Amino acid sequence: MKAFVRRNAVFIGVVISGLALTVLAVRSLGAPAGDVLVLLTLAGSASLAAGGLGVVVLRTLRRKSLRTQIVAVAGVALLTTTSGVVVAAVGMFISSHDLKAMFVVLAISVSVALGGAVQVGRQIGEGAQGVRDLARHLASGIGADAAELPPLRSAPELQQVADEVADLPRRLEELRQRAEALDRSRRELVAWVSHDLRSPLATIRAMAEALDDRMVTDADTVARYHHQLRRDAERLSALVDDLFELSRINSGSLDLHSERIDLRSIVTESVSSITHRAESKGVLLRAEVAAGLEVDTPVAELSRVLRNLIDNAVRHTPEGGTVEVRARTDGDVVHLTVSDECGGIPEPDLDRVFDVAFRGDAARTRDHQGGGLGLTIAKGLVEACDGDIAVSNADRGCEFTVRLPRVS
């Protein structure tokens, strides 16, 4: 019963409101309460009987065309109205002349209403047919274009459906291209990881064998071997950490704890962690962040994003270049920008910069450190923090911009 009421709440509300308005209207004319009750009983009984018959008819026709159902709905409404009026008129004992006049008026009204219903049903049916023809045309083969069909002239709702159907090939093509790009990225990831694992492992094995066989006895050389072993082990550990972080991002298992922080402090800390590397490479690293810029975000994740972006900028900036970290506000959004002097990124590669294992052309891969996962991880972490990240070419290099909600 409750389910029936929920499904038909609008219908029940309209019926009750109509009855209440009818009673008020009749009472306002000064009609006796007894006459009002008789009139409502006669008209209501006839209308309910006709309406019940109409419900049976509509349930029978529910699998028919829209045109048929619209005409049936109009017919049921007219039958309900006509039966109520006729029974009420007969019960009121009006003259035969007035009764005939009423029948003439009803006949004209019913004819016009049914004709309008047929016309509306025809238009909706043609619109639905147009949408079906459009879908069949687009499904006929690759290269099918919605513009090859005549424009659809129908109700706005059907036009919206047609527009969505017409836009499906474009969206499917985008999804296909994206799937191909992801598959290509996965293959590149396997190749890069295999290379980045094999190289340090080969070095570690060769040096370990040399030390184990006492082929190297000079103290300076032994110390250099130990230093190289430690560096390769750290490189492998960093690669494993990146793979683990990427796995957590892709699986949605990040454990994020947001807190209100001053952006200047976190930028200063991130810059300080990479300053030594920048100085050893001859790259000037500087930051410009106004005081009082606060964001509500996970600190550890944002720190890693900044370190990845700054490290990437330093790695691709030649000696004598400059890497800048800047922050500004734009309304309720904080823009955090890391710019370098890498020479820019080719336009076709801009959309792939955040793909797994992407490293670009030789100009951007002069430094082979890293597993090609830093920017992918940065993008995943920024999006997990309810922000977004973008890249664009600047005068002498490129800019990575992180946008985060500002805390007022």
PDB file of N, CA and C in Angstrom, residues 343-403:
ATOM      1  N   GLY A 343      63.338  24.155 -21.452  1.00  0.00           N
ATOM      2  CA  GLY A 343      63.221  24.348 -22.890  1.00  0.00           C
ATOM      3  C   GLY A 343      61.835  24.080 -23.419  1.00  0.00           C
ATOM      4  N   GLY A 344      60.921  23.682 -22.545  1.00  0.00           N
ATOM      5  CA  GLY A 344      59.542  23.447 -22.971  1.00  0.00           C
ATOM      6  C   GLY A 344      59.275  21.998 -23.322  1.00  0.00           C
ATOM      7  N   ILE A 345      58.005  21.681 -23.417  1.00  0.00           N
ATOM      8  CA  ILE A 345      57.547  20.328 -23.745  1.00  0.00           C
ATOM      9  C   ILE A 345      56.836  20.386 -25.085  1.00  0.00           C
ATOM     10  N   PRO A 346      57.134  19.491 -26.018  1.00  0.00           N
ATOM     11  CA  PRO A 346      56.412  19.494 -27.300  1.00  0.00           C
ATOM     12  C   PRO A 346      54.907  19.422 -27.077  1.00  0.00           C
ATOM     13  N   GLU A 347      54.169  20.183 -27.851  1.00  0.00           N
ATOM     14  CA  GLU A 347      52.720  20.247 -27.672  1.00  0.00           C
ATOM     15  C   GLU A 347      52.062  18.869 -27.678  1.00  0.00           C
ATOM     16  N   PRO A 348      52.446  17.946 -28.591  1.00  0.00           N
ATOM     17  CA  PRO A 348      51.790  16.622 -28.570  1.00  0.00           C
ATOM     18  C   PRO A 348      52.012  15.854 -27.273  1.00  0.00           C
ATOM     19  N   ASP A 349      53.080  16.211 -26.526  1.00  0.00           N
ATOM     20  CA  ASP A 349      53.394  15.476 -25.298  1.00  0.00           C
ATOM     21  C   ASP A 349      52.754  16.071 -24.052  1.00  0.00           C
ATOM     22  N   LEU A 350      52.180  17.267 -24.160  1.00  0.00           N
ATOM     23  CA  LEU A 350      51.625  17.921 -22.971  1.00  0.00           C
ATOM     24  C   LEU A 350      50.538  17.079 -22.309  1.00  0.00           C
ATOM     25  N   ASP A 351      49.705  16.426 -23.134  1.00  0.00           N
ATOM     26  CA  ASP A 351      48.618  15.620 -22.576  1.00  0.00           C
ATOM     27  C   ASP A 351      49.116  14.314 -21.972  1.00  0.00           C
ATOM     28  N   ARG A 352      50.384  13.965 -22.232  1.00  0.00           N
ATOM     29  CA  ARG A 352      50.905  12.685 -21.744  1.00  0.00           C
ATOM     30  C   ARG A 352      51.879  12.847 -20.584  1.00  0.00           C
ATOM     31  N   VAL A 353      52.125  14.078 -20.183  1.00  0.00           N
ATOM     32  CA  VAL A 353      53.141  14.324 -19.160  1.00  0.00           C
ATOM     33  C   VAL A 353      52.856  13.558 -17.875  1.00  0.00           C
ATOM     34  N   PHE A 354      51.571  13.433 -17.521  1.00  0.00           N
ATOM     35  CA  PHE A 354      51.214  12.777 -16.261  1.00  0.00           C
ATOM     36  C   PHE A 354      50.950  11.281 -16.434  1.00  0.00           C
ATOM     37  N   ASP A 355      51.184  10.756 -17.637  1.00  0.00           N
ATOM     38  CA  ASP A 355      50.994   9.325 -17.847  1.00  0.00           C
ATOM     39  C   ASP A 355      52.112   8.541 -17.170  1.00  0.00           C
ATOM     40  N   VAL A 356      51.807   7.294 -16.849  1.00  0.00           N
ATOM     41  CA  VAL A 356      52.783   6.443 -16.179  1.00  0.00           C
ATOM     42  C   VAL A 356      54.008   6.238 -17.063  1.00  0.00           C
ATOM     43  N   ALA A 357      55.205   6.442 -16.478  1.00  0.00           N
ATOM     44  CA  ALA A 357      56.498   6.181 -17.113  1.00  0.00           C
ATOM     45  C   ALA A 357      56.815   7.121 -18.255  1.00  0.00           C
ATOM     46  N   PHE A 358      56.076   8.208 -18.428  1.00  0.00           N
ATOM     47  CA  PHE A 358      56.390   9.134 -19.513  1.00  0.00           C
ATOM     48  C   PHE A 358      57.628   9.951 -19.154  1.00  0.00           C
ATOM     49  N   ARG A 359      58.572  10.042 -20.097  1.00  0.00           N
ATOM     50  CA  ARG A 359      59.772  10.837 -19.872  1.00  0.00           C
ATOM     51  C   ARG A 359      60.041  11.820 -21.006  1.00  0.00           C
ATOM     52  N   GLY A 360      59.316  11.720 -22.070  1.00  0.00           N
ATOM     53  CA  GLY A 360      59.480  12.692 -23.146  1.00  0.00           C
ATOM     54  C   GLY A 360      60.675  12.392 -24.023  1.00  0.00           C
ATOM     55  N   ASP A 361      61.093  13.433 -24.767  1.00  0.00           N
ATOM     56  CA  ASP A 361      62.180  13.255 -25.722  1.00  0.00           C
ATOM     57  C   ASP A 361      63.535  13.352 -25.026  1.00  0.00           C
ATOM     58  N   ALA A 362      64.570  13.252 -25.848  1.00  0.00           N
ATOM     59  CA  ALA A 362      65.924  13.228 -25.302  1.00  0.00           C
ATOM     60  C   ALA A 362      66.279  14.510 -24.574  1.00  0.00           C
ATOM     61  N   ALA A 363      65.700  15.622 -25.023  1.00  0.00           N
ATOM     62  CA  ALA A 363      66.004  16.903 -24.390  1.00  0.00           C
ATOM     63  C   ALA A 363      65.568  16.926 -22.942  1.00  0.00           C
ATOM     64  N   ARG A 364      64.558  16.146 -22.618  1.00  0.00           N
ATOM     65  CA  ARG A 364      64.056  16.140 -21.246  1.00  0.00           C
ATOM     66  C   ARG A 364      64.502  14.898 -20.483  1.00  0.00           C
ATOM     67  N   THR A 365      65.338  14.085 -21.093  1.00  0.00           N
ATOM     68  CA  THR A 365      65.761  12.860 -20.402  1.00  0.00           C
ATOM     69  C   THR A 365      67.276  12.772 -20.295  1.00  0.00           C
ATOM     70  N   ARG A 366      67.929  13.931 -20.297  1.00  0.00           N
ATOM     71  CA  ARG A 366      69.385  13.942 -20.143  1.00  0.00           C
ATOM     72  C   ARG A 366      69.789  13.378 -18.782  1.00  0.00           C
ATOM     73  N   ASP A 367      68.891  13.509 -17.827  1.00  0.00           N
ATOM     74  CA  ASP A 367      69.123  12.960 -16.489  1.00  0.00           C
ATOM     75  C   ASP A 367      68.222  11.756 -16.338  1.00  0.00           C
ATOM     76  N   HIS A 368      68.814  10.565 -16.246  1.00  0.00           N
ATOM     77  CA  HIS A 368      68.017   9.337 -16.272  1.00  0.00           C
ATOM     78  C   HIS A 368      67.615   8.855 -14.887  1.00  0.00           C
ATOM     79  N   GLN A 369      67.759   9.693 -13.877  1.00  0.00           N
ATOM     80  CA  GLN A 369      67.321   9.278 -12.557  1.00  0.00           C
ATOM     81  C   GLN A 369      65.802   9.306 -12.495  1.00  0.00           C
ATOM     82  N   GLY A 370      65.258   8.518 -11.580  1.00  0.00           N
ATOM     83  CA  GLY A 370      63.801   8.482 -11.430  1.00  0.00           C
ATOM     84  C   GLY A 370      63.197   7.413 -12.306  1.00  0.00           C
ATOM     85  N   GLY A 371      62.032   6.952 -11.912  1.00  0.00           N
ATOM     86  CA  GLY A 371      61.360   5.885 -12.636  1.00  0.00           C
ATOM     87  C   GLY A 371      60.261   6.361 -13.540  1.00  0.00           C
ATOM     88  N   GLY A 372      60.160   7.668 -13.753  1.00  0.00           N
ATOM     89  CA  GLY A 372      59.090   8.172 -14.607  1.00  0.00           C
ATOM     90  C   GLY A 372      57.736   8.124 -13.946  1.00  0.00           C
ATOM     91  N   LEU A 373      57.712   8.053 -12.613  1.00  0.00           N
ATOM     92  CA  LEU A 373      56.442   7.942 -11.896  1.00  0.00           C
ATOM     93  C   LEU A 373      56.115   9.181 -11.071  1.00  0.00           C
ATOM     94  N   GLY A 374      57.061  10.092 -10.931  1.00  0.00           N
ATOM     95  CA  GLY A 374      56.874  11.227 -10.039  1.00  0.00           C
ATOM     96  C   GLY A 374      55.684  12.088 -10.385  1.00  0.00           C
ATOM     97  N   LEU A 375      55.520  12.438 -11.664  1.00  0.00           N
ATOM     98  CA  LEU A 375      54.410  13.304 -12.060  1.00  0.00           C
ATOM     99  C   LEU A 375      53.086  12.561 -11.987  1.00  0.00           C
ATOM    100  N   THR A 376      53.104  11.274 -12.303  1.00  0.00           N
ATOM    101  CA  THR A 376      51.879  10.477 -12.185  1.00  0.00           C
ATOM    102  C   THR A 376      51.406  10.432 -10.734  1.00  0.00           C
ATOM    103  N   ILE A 377      52.351  10.224  -9.828  1.00  0.00           N
ATOM    104  CA  ILE A 377      52.014  10.205  -8.404  1.00  0.00           C
ATOM    105  C   ILE A 377      51.525  11.576  -7.954  1.00  0.00           C
ATOM    106  N   ALA A 378      52.188  12.641  -8.425  1.00  0.00           N
ATOM    107  CA  ALA A 378      51.770  13.996  -8.054  1.00  0.00           C
ATOM    108  C   ALA A 378      50.336  14.265  -8.484  1.00  0.00           C
ATOM    109  N   LYS A 379      49.993  13.883  -9.687  1.00  0.00           N
ATOM    110  CA  LYS A 379      48.628  14.104 -10.182  1.00  0.00           C
ATOM    111  C   LYS A 379      47.619  13.328  -9.343  1.00  0.00           C
ATOM    112  N   GLY A 380      47.933  12.055  -9.045  1.00  0.00           N
ATOM    113  CA  GLY A 380      47.016  11.246  -8.252  1.00  0.00           C
ATOM    114  C   GLY A 380      46.817  11.798  -6.853  1.00  0.00           C
ATOM    115  N   LEU A 381      47.895  12.278  -6.236  1.00  0.00           N
ATOM    116  CA  LEU A 381      47.784  12.820  -4.882  1.00  0.00           C
ATOM    117  C   LEU A 381      47.019  14.140  -4.866  1.00  0.00           C
ATOM    118  N   VAL A 382      47.264  14.999  -5.860  1.00  0.00           N
ATOM    119  CA  VAL A 382      46.543  16.278  -5.920  1.00  0.00           C
ATOM    120  C   VAL A 382      45.049  16.039  -6.079  1.00  0.00           C
ATOM    121  N   GLU A 383      44.677  15.135  -6.963  1.00  0.00           N
ATOM    122  CA  GLU A 383      43.257  14.848  -7.162  1.00  0.00           C
ATOM    123  C   GLU A 383      42.648  14.218  -5.914  1.00  0.00           C
ATOM    124  N   ALA A 384      43.421  13.416  -5.201  1.00  0.00           N
ATOM    125  CA  ALA A 384      42.916  12.837  -3.954  1.00  0.00           C
ATOM    126  C   ALA A 384      42.711  13.906  -2.889  1.00  0.00           C
ATOM    127  N   CYS A 385      43.409  15.030  -3.019  1.00  0.00           N
ATOM    128  CA  CYS A 385      43.261  16.150  -2.076  1.00  0.00           C
ATOM    129  C   CYS A 385      42.231  17.157  -2.560  1.00  0.00           C
ATOM    130  N   ASP A 386      41.374  16.760  -3.497  1.00  0.00           N
ATOM    131  CA  ASP A 386      40.316  17.627  -4.031  1.00  0.00           C
ATOM    132  C   ASP A 386      40.875  18.828  -4.788  1.00  0.00           C
ATOM    133  N   GLY A 387      42.027  18.667  -5.404  1.00  0.00           N
ATOM    134  CA  GLY A 387      42.603  19.720  -6.229  1.00  0.00           C
ATOM    135  C   GLY A 387      42.791  19.238  -7.648  1.00  0.00           C
ATOM    136  N   ASP A 388      43.474  20.035  -8.445  1.00  0.00           N
ATOM    137  CA  ASP A 388      43.813  19.602  -9.798  1.00  0.00           C
ATOM    138  C   ASP A 388      45.173  20.167 -10.160  1.00  0.00           C
ATOM    139  N   ILE A 389      45.790  19.573 -11.161  1.00  0.00           N
ATOM    140  CA  ILE A 389      47.134  19.950 -11.582  1.00  0.00           C
ATOM    141  C   ILE A 389      47.159  20.045 -13.094  1.00  0.00           C
ATOM    142  N   ALA A 390      47.915  21.010 -13.609  1.00  0.00           N
ATOM    143  CA  ALA A 390      48.002  21.217 -15.051  1.00  0.00           C
ATOM    144  C   ALA A 390      49.427  21.624 -15.398  1.00  0.00           C
ATOM    145  N   VAL A 391      49.778  21.448 -16.669  1.00  0.00           N
ATOM    146  CA  VAL A 391      51.104  21.824 -17.150  1.00  0.00           C
ATOM    147  C   VAL A 391      50.946  22.668 -18.402  1.00  0.00           C
ATOM    148  N   SER A 392      51.829  23.632 -18.558  1.00  0.00           N
ATOM    149  CA  SER A 392      51.814  24.487 -19.747  1.00  0.00           C
ATOM    150  C   SER A 392      53.237  24.945 -20.023  1.00  0.00           C
ATOM    151  N   ASN A 393      53.500  25.317 -21.260  1.00  0.00           N
ATOM    152  CA  ASN A 393      54.811  25.836 -21.627  1.00  0.00           C
ATOM    153  C   ASN A 393      54.917  27.307 -21.263  1.00  0.00           C
ATOM    154  N   ALA A 394      56.097  27.703 -20.783  1.00  0.00           N
ATOM    155  CA  ALA A 394      56.362  29.102 -20.449  1.00  0.00           C
ATOM    156  C   ALA A 394      57.466  29.623 -21.369  1.00  0.00           C
ATOM    157  N   ASP A 395      58.068  30.757 -21.006  1.00  0.00           N
ATOM    158  CA  ASP A 395      59.059  31.389 -21.879  1.00  0.00           C
ATOM    159  C   ASP A 395      60.256  30.486 -22.147  1.00  0.00           C
ATOM    160  N   ARG A 396      60.876  29.978 -21.091  1.00  0.00           N
ATOM    161  CA  ARG A 396      62.109  29.201 -21.252  1.00  0.00           C
ATOM    162  C   ARG A 396      61.951  27.759 -20.796  1.00  0.00           C
ATOM    163  N   GLY A 397      60.754  27.388 -20.433  1.00  0.00           N
ATOM    164  CA  GLY A 397      60.541  26.026 -19.966  1.00  0.00           C
ATOM    165  C   GLY A 397      59.070  25.728 -19.849  1.00  0.00           C
ATOM    166  N   CYS A 398      58.681  25.138 -18.738  1.00  0.00           N
ATOM    167  CA  CYS A 398      57.271  24.806 -18.532  1.00  0.00           C
ATOM    168  C   CYS A 398      56.883  25.102 -17.089  1.00  0.00           C
ATOM    169  N   GLU A 399      55.583  25.156 -16.855  1.00  0.00           N
ATOM    170  CA  GLU A 399      55.039  25.444 -15.534  1.00  0.00           C
ATOM    171  C   GLU A 399      54.044  24.368 -15.143  1.00  0.00           C
ATOM    172  N   PHE A 400      54.196  23.858 -13.936  1.00  0.00           N
ATOM    173  CA  PHE A 400      53.227  22.939 -13.352  1.00  0.00           C
ATOM    174  C   PHE A 400      52.460  23.717 -12.287  1.00  0.00           C
ATOM    175  N   THR A 401      51.133  23.751 -12.419  1.00  0.00           N
ATOM    176  CA  THR A 401      50.303  24.530 -11.508  1.00  0.00           C
ATOM    177  C   THR A 401      49.350  23.614 -10.758  1.00  0.00           C
ATOM    178  N   VAL A 402      49.420  23.673  -9.436  1.00  0.00           N
ATOM    179  CA  VAL A 402      48.517  22.925  -8.559  1.00  0.00           C
ATOM    180  C   VAL A 402      47.485  23.905  -8.014  1.00  0.00           C
ATOM    181  N   ARG A 403      46.212  23.547  -8.132  1.00  0.00           N
ATOM    182  CA  ARG A 403      45.134  24.392  -7.614  1.00  0.00           C
ATOM    183  C   ARG A 403      44.447  23.668  -6.462  1.00  0.00           C
TER     184      ARG A 403
END
